[in-house]
Short mmCIF file of C-alpha atoms in Angstrom, two decimals:
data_model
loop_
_atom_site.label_atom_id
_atom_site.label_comp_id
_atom_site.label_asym_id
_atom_site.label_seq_id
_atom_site.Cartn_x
_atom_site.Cartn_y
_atom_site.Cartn_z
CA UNK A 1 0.00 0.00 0.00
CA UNK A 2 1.59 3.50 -0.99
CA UNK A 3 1.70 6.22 1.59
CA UNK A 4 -0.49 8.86 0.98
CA UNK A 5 1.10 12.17 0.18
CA UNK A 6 0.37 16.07 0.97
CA UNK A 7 -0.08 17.31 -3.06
CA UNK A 8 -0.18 20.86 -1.43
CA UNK A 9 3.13 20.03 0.54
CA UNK A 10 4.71 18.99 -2.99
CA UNK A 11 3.31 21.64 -5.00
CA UNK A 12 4.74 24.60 -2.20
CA UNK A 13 8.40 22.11 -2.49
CA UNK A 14 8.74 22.53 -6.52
CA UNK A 15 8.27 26.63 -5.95
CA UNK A 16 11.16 26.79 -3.67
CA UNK A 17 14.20 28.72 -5.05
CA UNK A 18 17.47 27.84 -5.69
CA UNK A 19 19.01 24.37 -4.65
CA UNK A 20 17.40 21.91 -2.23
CA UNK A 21 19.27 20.48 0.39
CA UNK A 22 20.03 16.29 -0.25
CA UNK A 23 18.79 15.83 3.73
CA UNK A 24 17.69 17.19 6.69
CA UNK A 25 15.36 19.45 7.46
CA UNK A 26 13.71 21.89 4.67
CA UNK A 27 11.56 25.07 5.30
CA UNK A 28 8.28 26.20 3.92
CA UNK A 29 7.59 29.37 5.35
CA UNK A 30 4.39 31.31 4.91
CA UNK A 31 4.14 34.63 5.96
CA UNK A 32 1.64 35.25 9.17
CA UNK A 33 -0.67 37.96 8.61
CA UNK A 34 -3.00 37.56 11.68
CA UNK A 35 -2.67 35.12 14.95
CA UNK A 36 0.97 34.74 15.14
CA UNK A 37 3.52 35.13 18.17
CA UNK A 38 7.27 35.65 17.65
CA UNK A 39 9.37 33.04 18.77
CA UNK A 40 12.97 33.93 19.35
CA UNK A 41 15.69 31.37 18.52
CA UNK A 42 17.17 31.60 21.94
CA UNK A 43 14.11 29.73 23.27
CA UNK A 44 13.45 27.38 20.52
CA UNK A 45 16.51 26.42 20.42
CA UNK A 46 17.56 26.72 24.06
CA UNK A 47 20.36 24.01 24.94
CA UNK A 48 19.34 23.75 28.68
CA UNK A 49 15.46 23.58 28.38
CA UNK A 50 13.42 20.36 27.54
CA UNK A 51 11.10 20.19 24.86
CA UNK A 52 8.25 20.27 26.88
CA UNK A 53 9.29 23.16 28.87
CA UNK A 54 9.68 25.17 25.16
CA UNK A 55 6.48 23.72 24.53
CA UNK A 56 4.86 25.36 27.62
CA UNK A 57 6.87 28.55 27.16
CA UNK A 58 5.41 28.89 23.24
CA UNK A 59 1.99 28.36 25.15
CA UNK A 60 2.44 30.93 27.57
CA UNK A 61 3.73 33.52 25.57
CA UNK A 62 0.72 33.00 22.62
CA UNK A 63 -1.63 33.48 25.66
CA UNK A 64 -2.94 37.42 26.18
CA UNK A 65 -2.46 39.53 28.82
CA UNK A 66 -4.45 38.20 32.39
CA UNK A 67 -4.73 34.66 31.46
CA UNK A 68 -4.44 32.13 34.35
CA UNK A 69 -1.05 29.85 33.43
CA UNK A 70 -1.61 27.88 37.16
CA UNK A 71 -0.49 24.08 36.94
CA UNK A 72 -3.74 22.86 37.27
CA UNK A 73 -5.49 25.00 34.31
CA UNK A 74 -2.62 23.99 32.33
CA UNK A 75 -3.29 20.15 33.00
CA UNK A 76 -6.79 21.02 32.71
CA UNK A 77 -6.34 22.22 29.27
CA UNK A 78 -3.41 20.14 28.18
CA UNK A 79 -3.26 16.72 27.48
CA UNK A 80 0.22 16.47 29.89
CA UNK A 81 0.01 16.06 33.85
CA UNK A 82 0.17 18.11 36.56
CA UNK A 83 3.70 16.82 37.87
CA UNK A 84 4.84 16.83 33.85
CA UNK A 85 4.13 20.97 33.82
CA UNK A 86 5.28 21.78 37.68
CA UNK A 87 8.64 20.76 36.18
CA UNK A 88 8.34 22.14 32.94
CA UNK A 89 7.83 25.44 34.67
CA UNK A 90 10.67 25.17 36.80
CA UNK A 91 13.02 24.74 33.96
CA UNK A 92 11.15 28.03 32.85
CA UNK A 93 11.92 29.41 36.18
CA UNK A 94 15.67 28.42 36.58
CA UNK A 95 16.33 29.89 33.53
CA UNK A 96 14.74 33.32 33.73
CA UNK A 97 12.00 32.41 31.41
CA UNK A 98 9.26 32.30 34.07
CA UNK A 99 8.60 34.31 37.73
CA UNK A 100 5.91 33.37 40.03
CA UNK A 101 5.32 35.38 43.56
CA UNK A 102 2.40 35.50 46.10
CA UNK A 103 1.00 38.94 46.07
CA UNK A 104 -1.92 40.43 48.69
CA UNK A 105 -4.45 42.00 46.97
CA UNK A 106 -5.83 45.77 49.01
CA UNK A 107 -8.90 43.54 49.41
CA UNK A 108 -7.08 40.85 51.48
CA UNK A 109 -7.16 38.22 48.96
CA UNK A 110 -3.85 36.44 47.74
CA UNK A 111 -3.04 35.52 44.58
CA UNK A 112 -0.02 34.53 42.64
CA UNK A 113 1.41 37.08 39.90
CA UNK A 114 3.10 34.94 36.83
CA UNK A 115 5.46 37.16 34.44
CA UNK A 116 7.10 36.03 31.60
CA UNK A 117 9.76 37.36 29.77
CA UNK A 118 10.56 36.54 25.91
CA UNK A 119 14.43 37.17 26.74
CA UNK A 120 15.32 36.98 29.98
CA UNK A 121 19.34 37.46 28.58
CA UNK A 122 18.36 40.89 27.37
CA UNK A 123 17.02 42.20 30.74
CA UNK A 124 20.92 41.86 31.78
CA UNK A 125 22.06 43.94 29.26
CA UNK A 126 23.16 47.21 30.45
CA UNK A 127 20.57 49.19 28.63
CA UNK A 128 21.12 53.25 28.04
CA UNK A 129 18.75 55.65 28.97
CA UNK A 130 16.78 56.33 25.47
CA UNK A 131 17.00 60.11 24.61
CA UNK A 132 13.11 61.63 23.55
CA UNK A 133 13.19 61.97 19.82
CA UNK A 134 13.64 65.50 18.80
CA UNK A 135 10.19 67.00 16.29
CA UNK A 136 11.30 68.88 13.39
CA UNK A 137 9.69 72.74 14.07
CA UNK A 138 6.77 73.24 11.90
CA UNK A 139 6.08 76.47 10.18
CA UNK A 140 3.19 78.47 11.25
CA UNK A 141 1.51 80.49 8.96
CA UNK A 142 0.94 83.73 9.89
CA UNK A 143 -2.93 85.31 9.44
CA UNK A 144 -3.63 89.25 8.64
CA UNK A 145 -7.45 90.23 10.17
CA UNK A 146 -10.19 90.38 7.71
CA UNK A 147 -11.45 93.59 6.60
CA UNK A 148 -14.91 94.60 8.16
CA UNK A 149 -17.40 94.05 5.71
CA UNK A 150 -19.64 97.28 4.84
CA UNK A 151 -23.45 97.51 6.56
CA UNK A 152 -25.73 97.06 3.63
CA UNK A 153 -29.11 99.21 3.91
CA UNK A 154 -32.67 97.39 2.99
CA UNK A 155 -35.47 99.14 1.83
CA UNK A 156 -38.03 99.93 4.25
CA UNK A 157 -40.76 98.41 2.64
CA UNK A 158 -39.65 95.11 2.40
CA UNK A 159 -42.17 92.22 3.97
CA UNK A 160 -39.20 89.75 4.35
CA UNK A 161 -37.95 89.92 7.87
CA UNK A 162 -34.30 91.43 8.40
CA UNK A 163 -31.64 88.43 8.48
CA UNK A 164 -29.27 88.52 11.45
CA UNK A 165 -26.40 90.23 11.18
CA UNK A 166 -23.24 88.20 10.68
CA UNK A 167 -20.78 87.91 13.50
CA UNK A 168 -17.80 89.88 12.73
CA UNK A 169 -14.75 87.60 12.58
CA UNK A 170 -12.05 89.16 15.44
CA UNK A 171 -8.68 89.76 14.23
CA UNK A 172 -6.10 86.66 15.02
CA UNK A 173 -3.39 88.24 17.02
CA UNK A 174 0.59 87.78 15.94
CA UNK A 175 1.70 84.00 17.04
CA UNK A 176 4.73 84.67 19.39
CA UNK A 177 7.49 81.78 18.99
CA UNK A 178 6.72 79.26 21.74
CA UNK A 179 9.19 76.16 22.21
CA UNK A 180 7.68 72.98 21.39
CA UNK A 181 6.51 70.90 23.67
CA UNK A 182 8.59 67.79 25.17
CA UNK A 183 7.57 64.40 23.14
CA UNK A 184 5.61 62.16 25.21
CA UNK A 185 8.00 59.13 26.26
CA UNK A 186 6.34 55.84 24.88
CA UNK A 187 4.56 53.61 26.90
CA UNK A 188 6.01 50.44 28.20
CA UNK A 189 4.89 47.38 26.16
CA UNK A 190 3.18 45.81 29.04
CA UNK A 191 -0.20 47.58 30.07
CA UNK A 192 -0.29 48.49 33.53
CA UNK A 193 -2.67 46.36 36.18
CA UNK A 194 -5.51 47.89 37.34
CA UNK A 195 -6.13 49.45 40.56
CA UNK A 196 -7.17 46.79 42.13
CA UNK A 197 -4.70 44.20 41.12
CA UNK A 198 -1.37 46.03 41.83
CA UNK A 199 0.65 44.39 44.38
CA UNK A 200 2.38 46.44 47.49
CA UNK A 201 5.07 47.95 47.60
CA UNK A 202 8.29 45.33 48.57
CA UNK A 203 9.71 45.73 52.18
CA UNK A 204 13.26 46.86 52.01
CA UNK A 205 15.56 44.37 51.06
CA UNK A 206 18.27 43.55 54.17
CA UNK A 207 21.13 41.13 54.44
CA UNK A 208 20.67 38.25 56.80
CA UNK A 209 24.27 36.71 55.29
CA UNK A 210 27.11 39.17 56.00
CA UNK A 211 29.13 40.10 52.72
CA UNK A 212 32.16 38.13 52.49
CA UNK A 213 34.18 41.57 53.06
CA UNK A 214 32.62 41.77 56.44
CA UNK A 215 35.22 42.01 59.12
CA UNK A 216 35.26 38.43 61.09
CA UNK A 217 34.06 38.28 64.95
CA UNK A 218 37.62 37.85 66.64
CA UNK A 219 37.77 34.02 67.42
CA UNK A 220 37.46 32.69 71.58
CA UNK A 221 41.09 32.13 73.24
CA UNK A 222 42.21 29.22 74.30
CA UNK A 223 41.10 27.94 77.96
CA UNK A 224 43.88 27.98 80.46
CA UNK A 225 43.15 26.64 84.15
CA UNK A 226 43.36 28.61 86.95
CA UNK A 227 46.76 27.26 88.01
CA UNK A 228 48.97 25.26 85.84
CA UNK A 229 50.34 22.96 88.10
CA UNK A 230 53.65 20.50 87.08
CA UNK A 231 51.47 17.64 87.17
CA UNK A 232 48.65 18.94 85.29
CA UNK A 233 51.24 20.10 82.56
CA UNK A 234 52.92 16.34 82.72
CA UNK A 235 49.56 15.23 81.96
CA UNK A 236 48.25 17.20 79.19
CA UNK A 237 51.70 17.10 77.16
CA UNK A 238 51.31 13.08 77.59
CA UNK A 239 47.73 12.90 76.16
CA UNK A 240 48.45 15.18 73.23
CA UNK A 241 51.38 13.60 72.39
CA UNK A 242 49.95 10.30 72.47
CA UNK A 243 47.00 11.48 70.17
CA UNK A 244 48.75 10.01 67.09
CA UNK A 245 48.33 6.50 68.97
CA UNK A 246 44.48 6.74 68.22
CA UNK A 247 44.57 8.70 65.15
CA UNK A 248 47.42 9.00 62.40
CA UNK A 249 45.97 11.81 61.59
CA UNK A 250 46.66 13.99 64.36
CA UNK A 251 50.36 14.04 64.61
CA UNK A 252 51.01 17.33 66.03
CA UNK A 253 54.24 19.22 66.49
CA UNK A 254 56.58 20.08 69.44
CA UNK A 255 55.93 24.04 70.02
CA UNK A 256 51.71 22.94 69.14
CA UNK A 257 52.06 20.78 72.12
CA UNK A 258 53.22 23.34 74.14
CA UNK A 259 50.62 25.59 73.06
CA UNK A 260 47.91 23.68 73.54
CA UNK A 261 48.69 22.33 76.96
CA UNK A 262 46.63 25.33 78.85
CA UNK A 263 43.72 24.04 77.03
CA UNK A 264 43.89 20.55 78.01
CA UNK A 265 44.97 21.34 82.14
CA UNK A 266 41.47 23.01 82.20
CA UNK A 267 39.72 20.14 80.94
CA UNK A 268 41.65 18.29 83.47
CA UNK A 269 40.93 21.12 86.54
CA UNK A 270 37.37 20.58 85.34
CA UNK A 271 37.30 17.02 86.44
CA UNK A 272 37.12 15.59 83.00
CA UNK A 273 39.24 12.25 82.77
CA UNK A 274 41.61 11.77 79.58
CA UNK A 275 39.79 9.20 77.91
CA UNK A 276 36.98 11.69 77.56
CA UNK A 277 39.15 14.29 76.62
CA UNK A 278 40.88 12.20 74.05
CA UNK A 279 37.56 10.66 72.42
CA UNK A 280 35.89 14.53 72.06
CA UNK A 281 39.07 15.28 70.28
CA UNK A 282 39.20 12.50 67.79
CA UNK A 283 35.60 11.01 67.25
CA UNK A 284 33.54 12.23 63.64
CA UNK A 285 37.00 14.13 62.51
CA UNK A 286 36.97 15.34 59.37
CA UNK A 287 38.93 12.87 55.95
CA UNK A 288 41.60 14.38 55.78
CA UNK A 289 42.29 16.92 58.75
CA UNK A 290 44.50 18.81 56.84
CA UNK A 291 45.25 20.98 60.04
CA UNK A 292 45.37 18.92 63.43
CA UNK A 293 46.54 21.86 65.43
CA UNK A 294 43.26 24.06 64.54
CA UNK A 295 41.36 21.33 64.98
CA UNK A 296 42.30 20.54 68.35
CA UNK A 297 42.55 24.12 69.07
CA UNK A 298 38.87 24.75 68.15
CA UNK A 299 37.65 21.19 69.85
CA UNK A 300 39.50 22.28 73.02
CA UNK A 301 38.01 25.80 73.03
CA UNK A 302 34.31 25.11 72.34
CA UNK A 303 33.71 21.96 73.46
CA UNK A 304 34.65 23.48 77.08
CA UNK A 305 32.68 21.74 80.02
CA UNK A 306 31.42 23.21 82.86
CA UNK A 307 32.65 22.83 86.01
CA UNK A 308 31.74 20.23 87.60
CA UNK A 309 29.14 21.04 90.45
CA UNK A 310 30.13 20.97 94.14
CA UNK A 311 28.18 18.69 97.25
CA UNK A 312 26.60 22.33 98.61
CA UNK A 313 25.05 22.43 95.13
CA UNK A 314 23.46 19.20 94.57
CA UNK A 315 22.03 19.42 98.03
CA UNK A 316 18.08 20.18 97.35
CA UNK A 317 16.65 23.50 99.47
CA UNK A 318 14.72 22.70 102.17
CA UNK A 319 11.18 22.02 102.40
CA UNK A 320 9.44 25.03 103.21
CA UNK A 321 7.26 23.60 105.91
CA UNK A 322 3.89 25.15 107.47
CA UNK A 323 4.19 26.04 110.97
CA UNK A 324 0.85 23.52 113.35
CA UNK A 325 -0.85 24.70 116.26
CA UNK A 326 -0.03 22.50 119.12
CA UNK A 327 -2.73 20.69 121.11
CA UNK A 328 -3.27 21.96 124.72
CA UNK A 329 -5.38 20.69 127.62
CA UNK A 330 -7.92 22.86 128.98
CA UNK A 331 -7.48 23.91 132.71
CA UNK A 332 -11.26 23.73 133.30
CA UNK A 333 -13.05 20.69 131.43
CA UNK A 334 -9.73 19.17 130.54
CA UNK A 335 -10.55 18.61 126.96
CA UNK A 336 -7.87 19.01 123.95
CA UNK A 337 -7.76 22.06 121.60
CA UNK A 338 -5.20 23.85 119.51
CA UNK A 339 -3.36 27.02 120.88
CA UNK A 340 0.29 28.24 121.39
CA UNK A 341 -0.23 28.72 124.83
CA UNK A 342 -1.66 26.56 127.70
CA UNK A 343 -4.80 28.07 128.78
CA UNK A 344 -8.69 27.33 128.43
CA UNK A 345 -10.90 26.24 125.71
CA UNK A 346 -13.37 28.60 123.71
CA UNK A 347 -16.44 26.82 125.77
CA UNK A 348 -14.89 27.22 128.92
CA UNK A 349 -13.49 31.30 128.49
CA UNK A 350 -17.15 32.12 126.51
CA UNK A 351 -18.55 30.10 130.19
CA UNK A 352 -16.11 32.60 132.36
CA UNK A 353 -16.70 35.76 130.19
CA UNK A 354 -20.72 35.33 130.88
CA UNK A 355 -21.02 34.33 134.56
CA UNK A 356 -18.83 38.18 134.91
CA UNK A 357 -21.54 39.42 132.80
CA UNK A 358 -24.23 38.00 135.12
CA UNK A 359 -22.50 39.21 138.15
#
């Protein structure tokens, strides 16, 4: 069975001028004279975007000004998936095809504000400010005033009523030179958003990373102990010297032995024992530790326990304790109530305090 063939297709081939390439690809263009979008050759032929992402960017770009371009319209309209676009558009995005921000409308709603640009490379371009296009002058002619015209006189007797008399035209003054006007500057290409629509302004922009010119917080000094006794220093020049023992790796010289003794005597006046000291220095080290004596300089200096906490400390307050009301005996009916003192019960001094009354 042949394969059927486009007679149009052939027809439009045969008019082409000049020689025909033997392969590849070969052009019939027809010049657009309604409905068309230019395409620039830096997209279409963008090395770092996929197909479907120029696909998506063609789309968007055809589209008119206001159209939704959200992920799901586009899978709603498209025969592609939702994941499938949500990448495409990130390509878009990474390569300054596509922007999308979350703006608050004045009425409190939130919406998200899509621009695209057709060349995002131009935009980088240091662009000079365009001077306004200078009009050529224009002559003016110049007008003389009309001559009055003469009052005609009507016979009396006429029945026709008299017409209204013409307004005199006034005499045009002299035109004095005036300088032109400035040209209106043109209009950027993108029609501004309506009232309604146009985001806030942007909060200042501030640094929350330092520039790397900043000037450096000074770093912490080393830890020294309180005293540096002979044996703490015999001690601390042992376990850093025996470092290299446990880890190849941390072969440190003489004179940074000697400087970093202060820093391990107050780990030792601190109470903490050598193994400990020796397994905070070593363990999760970096491959390689291209310098042993920061390292240990930095491990000794922030990795600084506290002291250790004395017996006074550890001892818990005492119970705060409400002060009871002893019981007493009563002097009279011997019964038991609560009082500081020794004395009589309510009964018996209410008893007392009426038979005085009575008397």
């Amino acid at each position: 069975m042949d394969t059927s063939q486009n007679t149009a297709l052939l027809r439009a081939l045969t008019e082409l001028p000049g020689p025909l390439p033997a392969r590849g690809v070969i052009h019939i263009a027809i010049r657009h004279t309604d409905r068309f979008t230019v395409v620039g050759n830096d997209l279409a032929q963008h090395p770092g975007l996929s197909t479907t992402a120029v696909g998506f960017a063609v789309r968007i770009q055809s589209l008119p000004q206001g159209t939704e371009v959200g992920i799901k319209v586009l899978a709603a309209r498209f025969p592609e998936g939702e994941k499938l676009i949500a990448a495409a558009l990130r390509e878009l995005e990474a390569h300054g095809y596509l922007q999308r921000a979350r703006t608050r409308l004045p009425n409190g709603r939130i919406v998200t504000r899509t621009v695209f640009c057709n060349q995002p490379t131009a935009l980088l371009r240091p662009r000079a400010a365009a001077a306004p296009p200078q009009l050529p002058p224009v002559a003016r002619p110049i007008t003389t005033p009309a001559p009055a015209p003469e009052p005609t006189v009507k016979p009396e007797a006429s029945p026709e009523p008299d017409p209204q008399p013409e307004p005199q035209s006034q005499p045009t003054p002299d035109p004095v030179a005036t300088p032109d006007p400035p040209a209106p500057r043109a209009a950027p290409p993108q029609a501004a958003a309506p009232p309604q629509d146009r985001a806030p302004a942007a909060p200042p922009f501030v640094r929350l990373v330092p520039p790397p010119t900043a000037p450096k917080p000074p770093r912490p000094p080393l830890p020294r102990p309180r005293e540096l006794t002979p044996e703490l220093e015999r001690v601390s020049t042992a376990l850093l010297s025996d470092l290299r023992h446990h880890a190849p790796q941390f072969t440190l010289s003489e004179e940074h032995v000697r400087e970093l003794v202060p820093g391990v005597a107050a780990w030792l006046e601190r109470d903490a024992h050598p193994d400990t000291i020796r397994h905070t220095l070593t363990t999760n080290a970096p491959e390689p530790v291209n310098y042993p004596y920061q390292f240990v300089k930095h491990r000794l200096t922030v990795l600084l326990p506290p002291p250790l906490p004395g017996a006074h400390d550890l001892t818990p307050p005492p119970a705060r304790r409400n002060p009871v009301t002893p019981f007493q005996t009563c002097d009279g009916c011997e019964r038991a109530f609560r009082a500081p003192a020794p004395g009589h019960c309510r009964d018996c001094r209410n008893e007392v305090a009426y038979t005085q009354a009575a008397a």
